[in-house]
Amino acid sequence: MSYTLSVLEQLKENNARQTEFIQAATEILTSLKDYVDARPQYEAAGLLERFVEPERQIVFRVPWIDDAGKVRVNRGYRVQFNSAIGPYKGGLRFHPSVNLSIIKFLALEQILKNSLTGQAIGGGKGGADFNPMGKSDREVMAFCQSFVSELFRHISHMTDVPAGDIGVGAREVGYMFGQYKRLANSFEGVFTGKGINYGGSLARTEATGYGLVYLVEEMMRQHDQSLAGKTVIVSGAGNVGSHAVEKAQQLGANVIAVGEYTGTILDNQGIDLAVLREITARRGDFADYVNARPHAEFLPGTKVWTVPCEIALPCATQNELDEDDAKTLVANGCTTVGEGANMPATLEATEVFRHNGVLFAPGKAANAGGVATSALEMSQNSSRMAWSFDKVDDKLKNIMTGIYHNISTAADEAGCPGNYVVGANIAGFKKVADAMMAQGIV
Ligand code: 2IT
């Protein structure tokens, strides 16, 4: 049996109930099969067995007191997966669905994503099964302080640098940074996504959504197309989705629909971002959109993928776009998909896109702009500098264009031109694998 596939089989046995982790590993190892099997030095060094096993996994109790005076307990996680090319780097997710499988899948993806940025950052991810929705600021602060009271001993600006993800934004990062500084007695760039007046970077908030659109535009340009005049749909109206809408509109696209779990807003005149942001800022209902835009429709319980479009940008969460959704998109004329979220398309959906010649930019490449700009924040912190918005945005644009060409070349060299899933996995893996080989059996 192929070395790569035997490692995958062992991984499935060792992690039997971790479905998301197995899904991510299956995509990655299947993509790497020919590349790795052709290089026996990897097998001799047990490279893949080490690559799929996290260097360290921390699971911890997070006790806190709610506004009614009741003691609550959540479970916290930090998976420090790979530090071959730099300190562990990756976000924290606060969401009731969080478990070890989800954090491991995200951390595994993060290793390759971070490698693709070209910056010196390893892969990690963390979070908790805590739901910030409906909590008071004081409750969120109490939770964040308790979370960091354990986490602080495992992180530092040289060791592991967390950031935001779903459920973790500027407010949560602020509370966590404050508690870290107090416990470690050290003002350092240990978190990214900080506020601008205490070490945050301009353009970090916009970076994931903007970066997604920069990469999609470059991919289209290489196929003699562009976003201008195209019909676009987006899932998710959080930080990633809203900034993807903004940048797509700036490049002349017609964004006609935005969906989330409650339903879809359909606005054929183009989504009014100010109206959408007013709703999300107060955590209101998507249905309110039609109050300000009476010609628009809210389709309760309808997935955005049913809206005919040329370009689809899934920016919400993992496995939000399945095989049937992919078939619907293709039947309705969709020709380009860019993943703003982590693993939003299932393995089966990705196959549908590949079979139908859809230009498909996988998340580990397409959404790398967020963490890439986090690494720019780390650089600014280390040099005690604060760069202008345009300087950071220019660097982001260059990084995203570079990632596209890197994964495209890797796909060509692997003999599957246009298969950016294979291209991204090989290009990301190569740098990490070579570093691991050079550093010996560790
Ligand atoms: O999925 C991701 O890349 C993030 N949540 C951002 C991670 C980071 O360290 O900025």
CSV table of C-alpha atoms and ligand atoms in Angstrom, one decimal:
chain,number,residue,atom,x,y,z
A,1,MET,CA,0.0,0.0,0.0
A,2,SER,CA,1.0,3.6,-0.6
A,3,TYR,CA,2.9,5.1,2.4
A,4,THR,CA,0.6,8.2,2.4
A,5,LEU,CA,-2.6,6.1,2.3
A,6,SER,CA,-1.4,3.8,5.1
A,7,VAL,CA,-0.8,6.9,7.3
A,8,LEU,CA,-4.3,8.0,6.5
A,9,GLU,CA,-5.7,4.6,7.4
A,10,GLN,CA,-3.9,4.6,10.7
A,11,LEU,CA,-5.1,8.2,11.4
A,12,LYS,CA,-8.7,7.1,10.9
A,13,GLU,CA,-8.2,4.3,13.3
A,14,ASN,CA,-6.5,6.4,15.9
A,15,ASN,CA,-9.1,9.2,15.7
A,16,ALA,CA,-12.2,7.2,14.9
A,17,ARG,CA,-14.8,9.7,16.1
A,18,GLN,CA,-13.1,12.9,15.0
A,19,THR,CA,-15.0,13.4,11.8
A,20,GLU,CA,-13.9,16.9,10.9
A,21,PHE,CA,-10.3,16.1,11.6
A,22,ILE,CA,-10.5,12.9,9.4
A,23,GLN,CA,-12.2,14.9,6.6
A,24,ALA,CA,-9.5,17.6,6.5
A,25,ALA,CA,-6.7,14.9,6.7
A,26,THR,CA,-8.4,12.9,4.0
A,27,GLU,CA,-8.3,15.9,1.6
A,28,ILE,CA,-4.8,16.8,2.5
A,29,LEU,CA,-3.2,13.3,2.4
A,30,THR,CA,-5.1,12.3,-0.8
A,31,SER,CA,-3.7,15.5,-2.4
A,32,LEU,CA,-0.2,14.7,-1.2
A,33,LYS,CA,-0.1,11.1,-2.1
A,34,ASP,CA,1.9,11.2,-5.4
A,35,TYR,CA,4.2,13.9,-4.1
A,36,VAL,CA,5.0,12.1,-0.9
A,37,ASP,CA,5.1,8.6,-2.3
A,38,ALA,CA,7.7,9.7,-4.9
A,39,ARG,CA,10.0,10.8,-2.1
A,40,PRO,CA,11.1,7.8,0.0
A,41,GLN,CA,13.2,10.0,2.3
A,42,TYR,CA,9.9,11.1,3.9
A,43,GLU,CA,8.9,7.6,4.8
A,44,ALA,CA,12.4,6.8,6.1
A,45,ALA,CA,12.1,9.8,8.4
A,46,GLY,CA,8.5,8.9,9.5
A,47,LEU,CA,7.7,12.4,8.3
A,48,LEU,CA,3.9,12.0,7.7
A,49,GLU,CA,3.3,10.1,10.9
A,50,ARG,CA,4.9,13.1,12.7
A,51,PHE,CA,3.1,15.6,10.5
A,52,VAL,CA,-0.4,14.4,11.4
A,53,GLU,CA,0.3,14.1,15.2
A,54,PRO,CA,0.0,17.5,17.0
A,55,GLU,CA,3.1,18.5,18.9
A,56,ARG,CA,1.0,19.3,21.9
A,57,GLN,CA,-2.7,19.4,22.8
A,58,ILE,CA,-4.0,21.3,25.8
A,59,VAL,CA,-7.5,20.7,27.2
A,60,PHE,CA,-8.6,22.6,30.2
A,61,ARG,CA,-11.4,23.7,32.6
A,62,VAL,CA,-12.7,27.2,32.3
A,63,PRO,CA,-14.8,28.1,35.3
A,64,TRP,CA,-16.6,31.5,35.5
A,65,ILE,CA,-19.5,33.2,37.2
A,66,ASP,CA,-22.5,34.4,35.2
A,67,ASP,CA,-24.6,37.6,36.0
A,68,ALA,CA,-27.0,35.5,38.1
A,69,GLY,CA,-24.1,34.5,40.3
A,70,LYS,CA,-24.2,30.9,39.0
A,71,VAL,CA,-20.9,29.0,38.5
A,72,ARG,CA,-20.5,27.9,34.8
A,73,VAL,CA,-17.9,25.5,33.4
A,74,ASN,CA,-16.7,25.4,29.8
A,75,ARG,CA,-14.0,23.3,28.1
A,76,GLY,CA,-11.0,25.2,26.7
A,77,TYR,CA,-8.6,23.9,24.0
A,78,ARG,CA,-5.3,24.8,22.4
A,79,VAL,CA,-3.8,22.5,19.8
A,80,GLN,CA,-0.2,23.4,19.1
A,81,PHE,CA,0.2,21.3,15.9
A,82,ASN,CA,3.4,22.2,14.2
A,83,SER,CA,6.2,24.7,14.9
A,84,ALA,CA,8.7,23.7,12.2
A,85,ILE,CA,8.6,27.1,10.4
A,86,GLY,CA,7.6,29.5,13.2
A,87,PRO,CA,5.8,29.9,16.5
A,88,TYR,CA,2.3,28.3,16.6
A,89,LYS,CA,-0.2,30.7,15.1
A,90,GLY,CA,-3.9,30.5,14.7
A,91,GLY,CA,-7.2,31.7,16.0
A,92,LEU,CA,-9.5,30.9,18.9
A,93,ARG,CA,-13.1,29.9,18.3
A,94,PHE,CA,-15.8,30.4,20.9
A,95,HIS,CA,-18.9,28.5,19.7
A,96,PRO,CA,-21.1,25.8,21.4
A,97,SER,CA,-20.1,23.3,18.6
A,98,VAL,CA,-16.4,23.4,19.5
A,99,ASN,CA,-14.7,20.1,20.3
A,100,LEU,CA,-11.3,18.5,19.8
A,101,SER,CA,-12.1,17.2,16.3
A,102,ILE,CA,-13.0,20.7,15.1
A,103,ILE,CA,-9.9,22.3,16.7
A,104,LYS,CA,-7.6,19.7,15.3
A,105,PHE,CA,-9.0,20.1,11.8
A,106,LEU,CA,-8.6,23.8,12.0
A,107,ALA,CA,-5.1,23.5,13.3
A,108,LEU,CA,-4.1,21.1,10.6
A,109,GLU,CA,-5.5,23.4,7.9
A,110,GLN,CA,-3.7,26.3,9.6
A,111,ILE,CA,-0.2,24.6,9.2
A,112,LEU,CA,-0.5,24.6,5.5
A,113,LYS,CA,-2.3,27.9,5.2
A,114,ASN,CA,0.4,29.7,7.3
A,115,SER,CA,3.1,28.1,5.2
A,116,LEU,CA,1.4,29.4,2.0
A,117,THR,CA,1.6,33.0,3.3
A,118,GLY,CA,5.4,32.8,3.0
A,119,GLN,CA,5.7,34.0,6.6
A,120,ALA,CA,7.4,32.4,9.5
A,121,ILE,CA,4.4,31.1,11.4
A,122,GLY,CA,3.6,27.5,12.5
A,123,GLY,CA,0.2,26.0,12.9
A,124,GLY,CA,-2.1,26.1,15.9
A,125,LYS,CA,-5.8,26.6,16.9
A,126,GLY,CA,-7.9,26.8,20.0
A,127,GLY,CA,-11.1,27.8,21.5
A,128,ALA,CA,-13.9,26.8,23.8
A,129,ASP,CA,-17.5,25.5,23.7
A,130,PHE,CA,-18.6,28.9,25.1
A,131,ASN,CA,-21.3,30.8,23.4
A,132,PRO,CA,-20.8,34.6,23.5
A,133,MET,CA,-24.2,35.2,21.9
A,134,GLY,CA,-26.6,36.7,24.4
A,135,LYS,CA,-23.9,37.1,27.1
A,136,SER,CA,-23.2,40.5,28.8
A,137,ASP,CA,-19.9,42.2,28.4
A,138,ARG,CA,-19.1,41.3,32.0
A,139,GLU,CA,-19.8,37.7,31.4
A,140,VAL,CA,-17.6,37.6,28.3
A,141,MET,CA,-14.8,39.4,30.3
A,142,ALA,CA,-15.1,36.8,33.1
A,143,PHE,CA,-14.9,34.0,30.7
A,144,CYS,CA,-12.0,35.4,28.7
A,145,GLN,CA,-10.0,36.1,32.0
A,146,SER,CA,-10.6,32.6,33.2
A,147,PHE,CA,-9.7,31.1,29.8
A,148,VAL,CA,-6.4,33.0,29.7
A,149,SER,CA,-5.6,32.3,33.4
A,150,GLU,CA,-4.8,28.8,32.1
A,151,LEU,CA,-3.7,29.5,28.6
A,152,PHE,CA,-1.1,32.2,29.5
A,153,ARG,CA,1.4,29.6,30.6
A,154,HIS,CA,1.4,27.9,27.2
A,155,ILE,CA,1.7,31.0,25.0
A,156,SER,CA,4.1,34.0,24.3
A,157,HIS,CA,5.1,36.1,21.3
A,158,MET,CA,7.8,33.6,20.6
A,159,THR,CA,5.9,30.4,21.4
A,160,ASP,CA,2.3,30.6,20.3
A,161,VAL,CA,0.3,33.7,19.2
A,162,PRO,CA,-3.5,33.2,19.2
A,163,ALA,CA,-6.0,35.5,17.4
A,164,GLY,CA,-9.8,35.6,16.7
A,165,ASP,CA,-12.0,33.2,14.8
A,166,ILE,CA,-15.8,32.6,15.0
A,167,GLY,CA,-17.1,34.2,18.3
A,168,VAL,CA,-13.8,36.0,19.0
A,169,GLY,CA,-13.4,39.6,17.8
A,170,ALA,CA,-11.8,42.8,19.1
A,171,ARG,CA,-13.7,42.7,22.4
A,172,GLU,CA,-12.6,39.2,23.3
A,173,VAL,CA,-9.0,39.7,22.2
A,174,GLY,CA,-8.9,42.9,24.3
A,175,TYR,CA,-10.0,41.1,27.4
A,176,MET,CA,-7.6,38.2,26.8
A,177,PHE,CA,-4.7,40.5,26.1
A,178,GLY,CA,-5.3,42.4,29.3
A,179,GLN,CA,-5.4,39.3,31.4
A,180,TYR,CA,-2.2,37.9,29.7
A,181,LYS,CA,-0.3,41.1,30.3
A,182,ARG,CA,-1.4,41.1,34.0
A,183,LEU,CA,-0.4,37.5,34.6
A,184,ALA,CA,2.8,37.4,32.5
A,185,ASN,CA,3.9,41.0,33.4
A,186,SER,CA,4.8,41.4,29.8
A,187,PHE,CA,3.5,43.8,27.1
A,188,GLU,CA,4.1,41.8,24.0
A,189,GLY,CA,2.4,40.9,20.7
A,190,VAL,CA,1.1,37.6,22.1
A,191,PHE,CA,-2.3,38.0,20.5
A,192,THR,CA,-3.1,39.5,17.1
A,193,GLY,CA,-6.3,41.3,16.1
A,194,LYS,CA,-5.7,43.7,19.0
A,195,GLY,CA,-7.1,47.2,19.1
A,196,ILE,CA,-5.2,49.9,17.2
A,197,ASN,CA,-4.1,51.8,20.2
A,198,TYR,CA,-2.4,48.9,21.9
A,199,GLY,CA,-0.5,47.2,19.1
A,200,GLY,CA,-3.1,46.1,16.6
A,201,SER,CA,-2.6,46.5,12.9
A,202,LEU,CA,-4.7,48.6,10.5
A,203,ALA,CA,-6.4,46.4,7.9
A,204,ARG,CA,-6.4,43.3,10.1
A,205,THR,CA,-10.1,43.4,10.5
A,206,GLU,CA,-10.7,43.7,6.7
A,207,ALA,CA,-7.9,41.3,5.7
A,208,THR,CA,-9.6,37.9,5.5
A,209,GLY,CA,-12.5,39.2,3.3
A,210,TYR,CA,-10.4,41.5,1.3
A,211,GLY,CA,-7.7,38.8,0.8
A,212,LEU,CA,-10.3,36.3,-0.4
A,213,VAL,CA,-11.5,38.7,-3.1
A,214,TYR,CA,-7.9,39.6,-4.1
A,215,LEU,CA,-7.1,36.0,-4.6
A,216,VAL,CA,-10.3,35.3,-6.5
A,217,GLU,CA,-9.7,38.3,-8.8
A,218,GLU,CA,-6.2,37.1,-9.6
A,219,MET,CA,-7.4,33.6,-10.3
A,220,MET,CA,-10.1,35.0,-12.6
A,221,ARG,CA,-7.6,37.3,-14.3
A,222,GLN,CA,-5.4,34.3,-15.1
A,223,HIS,CA,-8.5,32.9,-16.9
A,224,ASP,CA,-9.2,36.1,-18.8
A,225,GLN,CA,-12.1,37.1,-16.5
A,226,SER,CA,-12.7,39.5,-13.7
A,227,LEU,CA,-15.2,40.3,-10.9
A,228,ALA,CA,-16.5,43.4,-12.6
A,229,GLY,CA,-20.1,43.0,-13.6
A,230,LYS,CA,-20.4,39.5,-12.2
A,231,THR,CA,-23.2,38.2,-10.0
A,232,VAL,CA,-21.9,37.2,-6.6
A,233,ILE,CA,-23.5,35.5,-3.6
A,234,VAL,CA,-22.0,35.3,-0.1
A,235,SER,CA,-22.7,33.2,3.0
A,236,GLY,CA,-22.0,34.7,6.4
A,237,ALA,CA,-22.3,38.3,7.4
A,238,GLY,CA,-19.6,38.2,10.0
A,239,ASN,CA,-16.1,39.7,9.7
A,240,VAL,CA,-15.1,37.6,6.7
A,241,GLY,CA,-18.4,37.8,4.8
A,242,SER,CA,-19.1,41.5,5.2
A,243,HIS,CA,-15.6,42.5,4.1
A,244,ALA,CA,-15.8,40.1,1.1
A,245,VAL,CA,-19.0,41.8,0.1
A,246,GLU,CA,-17.3,45.2,0.5
A,247,LYS,CA,-14.3,44.4,-1.6
A,248,ALA,CA,-16.3,42.6,-4.3
A,249,GLN,CA,-18.5,45.6,-4.7
A,250,GLN,CA,-15.4,47.9,-4.9
A,251,LEU,CA,-14.2,45.8,-7.8
A,252,GLY,CA,-17.5,46.2,-9.6
A,253,ALA,CA,-19.3,42.9,-8.8
A,254,ASN,CA,-23.0,42.8,-8.2
A,255,VAL,CA,-23.5,41.1,-4.8
A,256,ILE,CA,-27.2,40.1,-4.9
A,257,ALA,CA,-27.5,37.7,-1.9
A,258,VAL,CA,-26.1,37.1,1.5
A,259,GLY,CA,-27.2,34.1,3.6
A,260,GLU,CA,-26.8,32.8,7.1
A,261,TYR,CA,-28.4,30.0,9.2
A,262,THR,CA,-31.8,31.8,9.5
A,263,GLY,CA,-32.2,32.4,5.8
A,264,THR,CA,-31.1,34.5,2.8
A,265,ILE,CA,-31.4,38.2,1.9
A,266,LEU,CA,-32.0,38.6,-1.9
A,267,ASP,CA,-31.5,42.2,-3.2
A,268,ASN,CA,-31.2,42.3,-7.0
A,269,GLN,CA,-30.2,46.0,-6.8
A,270,GLY,CA,-27.1,44.9,-4.8
A,271,ILE,CA,-26.7,44.3,-1.1
A,272,ASP,CA,-26.7,47.6,0.9
A,273,LEU,CA,-23.8,46.9,3.3
A,274,ALA,CA,-24.6,49.8,5.6
A,275,VAL,CA,-28.1,48.2,6.2
A,276,LEU,CA,-26.6,44.8,6.7
A,277,ARG,CA,-24.0,46.0,9.1
A,278,GLU,CA,-26.5,47.9,11.2
A,279,ILE,CA,-28.4,44.6,11.7
A,280,THR,CA,-25.3,42.5,12.5
A,281,ALA,CA,-23.9,45.2,14.9
A,282,ARG,CA,-27.0,44.9,17.1
A,283,ARG,CA,-27.2,41.1,16.5
A,284,GLY,CA,-30.6,41.7,14.9
A,285,ASP,CA,-32.7,39.6,12.4
A,286,PHE,CA,-31.8,39.3,8.8
A,287,ALA,CA,-35.5,39.8,8.1
A,288,ASP,CA,-35.1,43.4,9.2
A,289,TYR,CA,-33.2,44.1,6.0
A,290,VAL,CA,-36.4,44.6,4.0
A,291,ASN,CA,-37.6,47.4,6.3
A,292,ALA,CA,-34.8,49.6,4.9
A,293,ARG,CA,-34.9,48.0,1.4
A,294,PRO,CA,-38.5,47.2,0.6
A,295,HIS,CA,-37.8,45.9,-2.9
A,296,ALA,CA,-35.6,43.2,-1.4
A,297,GLU,CA,-36.7,39.8,-0.1
A,298,PHE,CA,-35.9,37.8,2.9
A,299,LEU,CA,-36.2,34.0,2.3
A,300,PRO,CA,-36.5,32.3,5.7
A,301,GLY,CA,-34.8,28.9,6.0
A,302,THR,CA,-33.5,29.1,2.4
A,303,LYS,CA,-29.8,28.5,1.8
A,304,VAL,CA,-28.0,31.2,-0.3
A,305,TRP,CA,-26.7,28.5,-2.7
A,306,THR,CA,-30.2,28.3,-4.3
A,307,VAL,CA,-29.7,31.9,-5.7
A,308,PRO,CA,-28.4,31.8,-9.3
A,309,CYS,CA,-24.9,33.4,-9.5
A,310,GLU,CA,-21.6,33.4,-11.3
A,311,ILE,CA,-19.4,33.5,-8.2
A,312,ALA,CA,-20.1,31.9,-4.8
A,313,LEU,CA,-18.1,32.9,-1.7
A,314,PRO,CA,-18.8,30.6,1.3
A,315,CYS,CA,-17.7,32.7,4.4
A,316,ALA,CA,-19.6,31.1,7.3
A,317,THR,CA,-18.4,27.8,8.6
A,318,GLN,CA,-17.2,24.2,7.9
A,319,ASN,CA,-19.5,21.9,5.8
A,320,GLU,CA,-22.0,24.7,5.0
A,321,LEU,CA,-22.0,23.7,1.3
A,322,ASP,CA,-22.7,20.1,0.5
A,323,GLU,CA,-22.9,18.0,-2.7
A,324,ASP,CA,-26.5,19.0,-3.5
A,325,ASP,CA,-25.7,22.6,-3.0
A,326,ALA,CA,-22.7,22.3,-5.3
A,327,LYS,CA,-24.9,20.7,-8.0
A,328,THR,CA,-27.5,23.5,-7.6
A,329,LEU,CA,-24.8,26.1,-8.0
A,330,VAL,CA,-23.4,24.4,-11.1
A,331,ALA,CA,-26.9,23.9,-12.7
A,332,ASN,CA,-27.6,27.6,-12.1
A,333,GLY,CA,-24.4,28.7,-13.9
A,334,CYS,CA,-21.9,29.3,-11.1
A,335,THR,CA,-18.3,29.1,-12.5
A,336,THR,CA,-16.2,30.3,-9.6
A,337,VAL,CA,-16.0,29.5,-5.9
A,338,GLY,CA,-13.7,31.0,-3.3
A,339,GLU,CA,-13.7,29.7,0.2
A,340,GLY,CA,-13.6,32.5,2.8
A,341,ALA,CA,-14.4,30.1,5.7
A,342,ASN,CA,-12.3,27.0,6.7
A,343,MET,CA,-13.5,23.9,4.9
A,344,PRO,CA,-17.0,25.3,4.0
A,345,ALA,CA,-17.3,22.8,1.1
A,346,THR,CA,-17.6,19.1,1.8
A,347,LEU,CA,-15.3,16.7,0.1
A,348,GLU,CA,-18.2,15.7,-2.2
A,349,ALA,CA,-19.1,19.3,-3.1
A,350,THR,CA,-15.4,19.9,-4.0
A,351,GLU,CA,-15.6,16.9,-6.4
A,352,VAL,CA,-18.7,18.3,-8.0
A,353,PHE,CA,-16.9,21.6,-8.7
A,354,ARG,CA,-13.8,19.8,-10.1
A,355,HIS,CA,-15.9,17.6,-12.4
A,356,ASN,CA,-17.7,20.6,-13.8
A,357,GLY,CA,-14.6,22.8,-14.4
A,358,VAL,CA,-15.5,25.4,-11.7
A,359,LEU,CA,-12.6,27.6,-10.7
A,360,PHE,CA,-12.3,26.6,-7.0
A,361,ALA,CA,-10.0,28.4,-4.6
A,362,PRO,CA,-9.7,26.3,-1.4
A,363,GLY,CA,-9.9,28.1,2.0
A,364,LYS,CA,-6.3,27.4,3.1
A,365,ALA,CA,-5.2,29.6,0.2
A,366,ALA,CA,-8.2,31.9,-0.3
A,367,ASN,CA,-8.7,32.9,3.4
A,368,ALA,CA,-5.0,33.1,4.3
A,369,GLY,CA,-5.2,36.9,4.2
A,370,GLY,CA,-6.4,37.1,7.8
A,371,VAL,CA,-3.5,35.2,9.3
A,372,ALA,CA,-1.0,36.8,6.8
A,373,THR,CA,-2.0,40.2,8.2
A,374,SER,CA,-1.7,38.8,11.7
A,375,ALA,CA,1.9,38.0,10.9
A,376,LEU,CA,2.3,41.6,9.6
A,377,GLU,CA,0.9,42.7,13.0
A,378,MET,CA,3.6,40.5,14.7
A,379,SER,CA,6.3,42.2,12.6
A,380,GLN,CA,5.0,45.7,13.6
A,381,ASN,CA,4.9,44.7,17.3
A,382,SER,CA,8.5,43.3,17.1
A,383,SER,CA,9.8,46.4,15.5
A,384,ARG,CA,7.5,48.8,17.5
A,385,MET,CA,6.2,50.3,14.3
A,386,ALA,CA,2.7,51.0,13.2
A,387,TRP,CA,2.2,50.9,9.4
A,388,SER,CA,-0.5,52.8,7.4
A,389,PHE,CA,-3.6,51.1,6.2
A,390,ASP,CA,-2.4,51.3,2.6
A,391,LYS,CA,1.0,49.8,3.4
A,392,VAL,CA,-0.6,46.8,5.1
A,393,ASP,CA,-3.3,46.5,2.3
A,394,ASP,CA,-0.6,46.5,-0.4
A,395,LYS,CA,1.4,43.8,1.4
A,396,LEU,CA,-1.8,41.8,1.7
A,397,LYS,CA,-2.6,42.1,-2.0
A,398,ASN,CA,1.0,41.0,-2.9
A,399,ILE,CA,0.7,38.0,-0.5
A,400,MET,CA,-2.6,36.9,-2.0
A,401,THR,CA,-1.4,37.2,-5.6
A,402,GLY,CA,1.7,35.4,-4.6
A,403,ILE,CA,-0.3,32.5,-3.0
A,404,TYR,CA,-2.4,32.1,-6.2
A,405,HIS,CA,0.7,31.8,-8.4
A,406,ASN,CA,2.4,29.5,-5.9
A,407,ILE,CA,-0.6,27.0,-5.8
A,408,SER,CA,-1.1,27.3,-9.5
A,409,THR,CA,2.5,26.4,-10.2
A,410,ALA,CA,2.4,23.5,-7.8
A,411,ALA,CA,-0.8,22.2,-9.4
A,412,ASP,CA,0.9,22.4,-12.9
A,413,GLU,CA,4.0,20.6,-11.5
A,414,ALA,CA,1.8,17.9,-10.0
A,415,GLY,CA,0.3,17.3,-13.4
A,416,CYS,CA,-3.2,18.6,-12.5
A,417,PRO,CA,-3.3,22.2,-13.8
A,418,GLY,CA,-6.2,24.2,-12.3
A,419,ASN,CA,-6.6,21.8,-9.4
A,420,TYR,CA,-5.9,24.3,-6.6
A,421,VAL,CA,-6.8,21.9,-3.9
A,422,VAL,CA,-3.8,19.7,-4.8
A,423,GLY,CA,-1.7,22.8,-5.6
A,424,ALA,CA,-2.4,24.4,-2.2
A,425,ASN,CA,-1.8,21.2,-0.2
A,426,ILE,CA,1.5,20.4,-2.0
A,427,ALA,CA,2.9,24.0,-1.9
A,428,GLY,CA,2.0,24.4,1.8
A,429,PHE,CA,3.3,21.0,2.8
A,430,LYS,CA,6.7,21.3,0.9
A,431,LYS,CA,8.0,24.1,3.0
A,432,VAL,CA,7.0,22.5,6.3
A,433,ALA,CA,8.2,19.1,5.3
A,434,ASP,CA,11.6,20.4,4.3
A,435,ALA,CA,11.9,22.3,7.6
A,436,MET,CA,11.0,19.1,9.5
A,437,MET,CA,13.5,17.0,7.6
A,438,ALA,CA,16.3,19.6,8.3
A,439,GLN,CA,15.5,19.6,12.1
A,440,GLY,CA,15.7,15.9,12.6
A,441,ILE,CA,13.4,13.5,14.5
A,442,VAL,CA,11.6,16.0,16.8
B,1,2IT,O1,-8.7,30.7,10.3
B,1,2IT,C1,-7.8,31.7,10.4
B,1,2IT,O2,-6.9,31.7,9.7
B,1,2IT,C2,-8.0,32.6,11.5
B,1,2IT,N1,-9.0,32.5,12.3
B,1,2IT,C3,-7.0,33.7,11.7
B,1,2IT,C4,-5.9,33.3,12.5
B,1,2IT,C5,-4.9,34.3,12.9
B,1,2IT,O3,-3.9,34.0,13.6
B,1,2IT,O4,-5.0,35.5,12.5
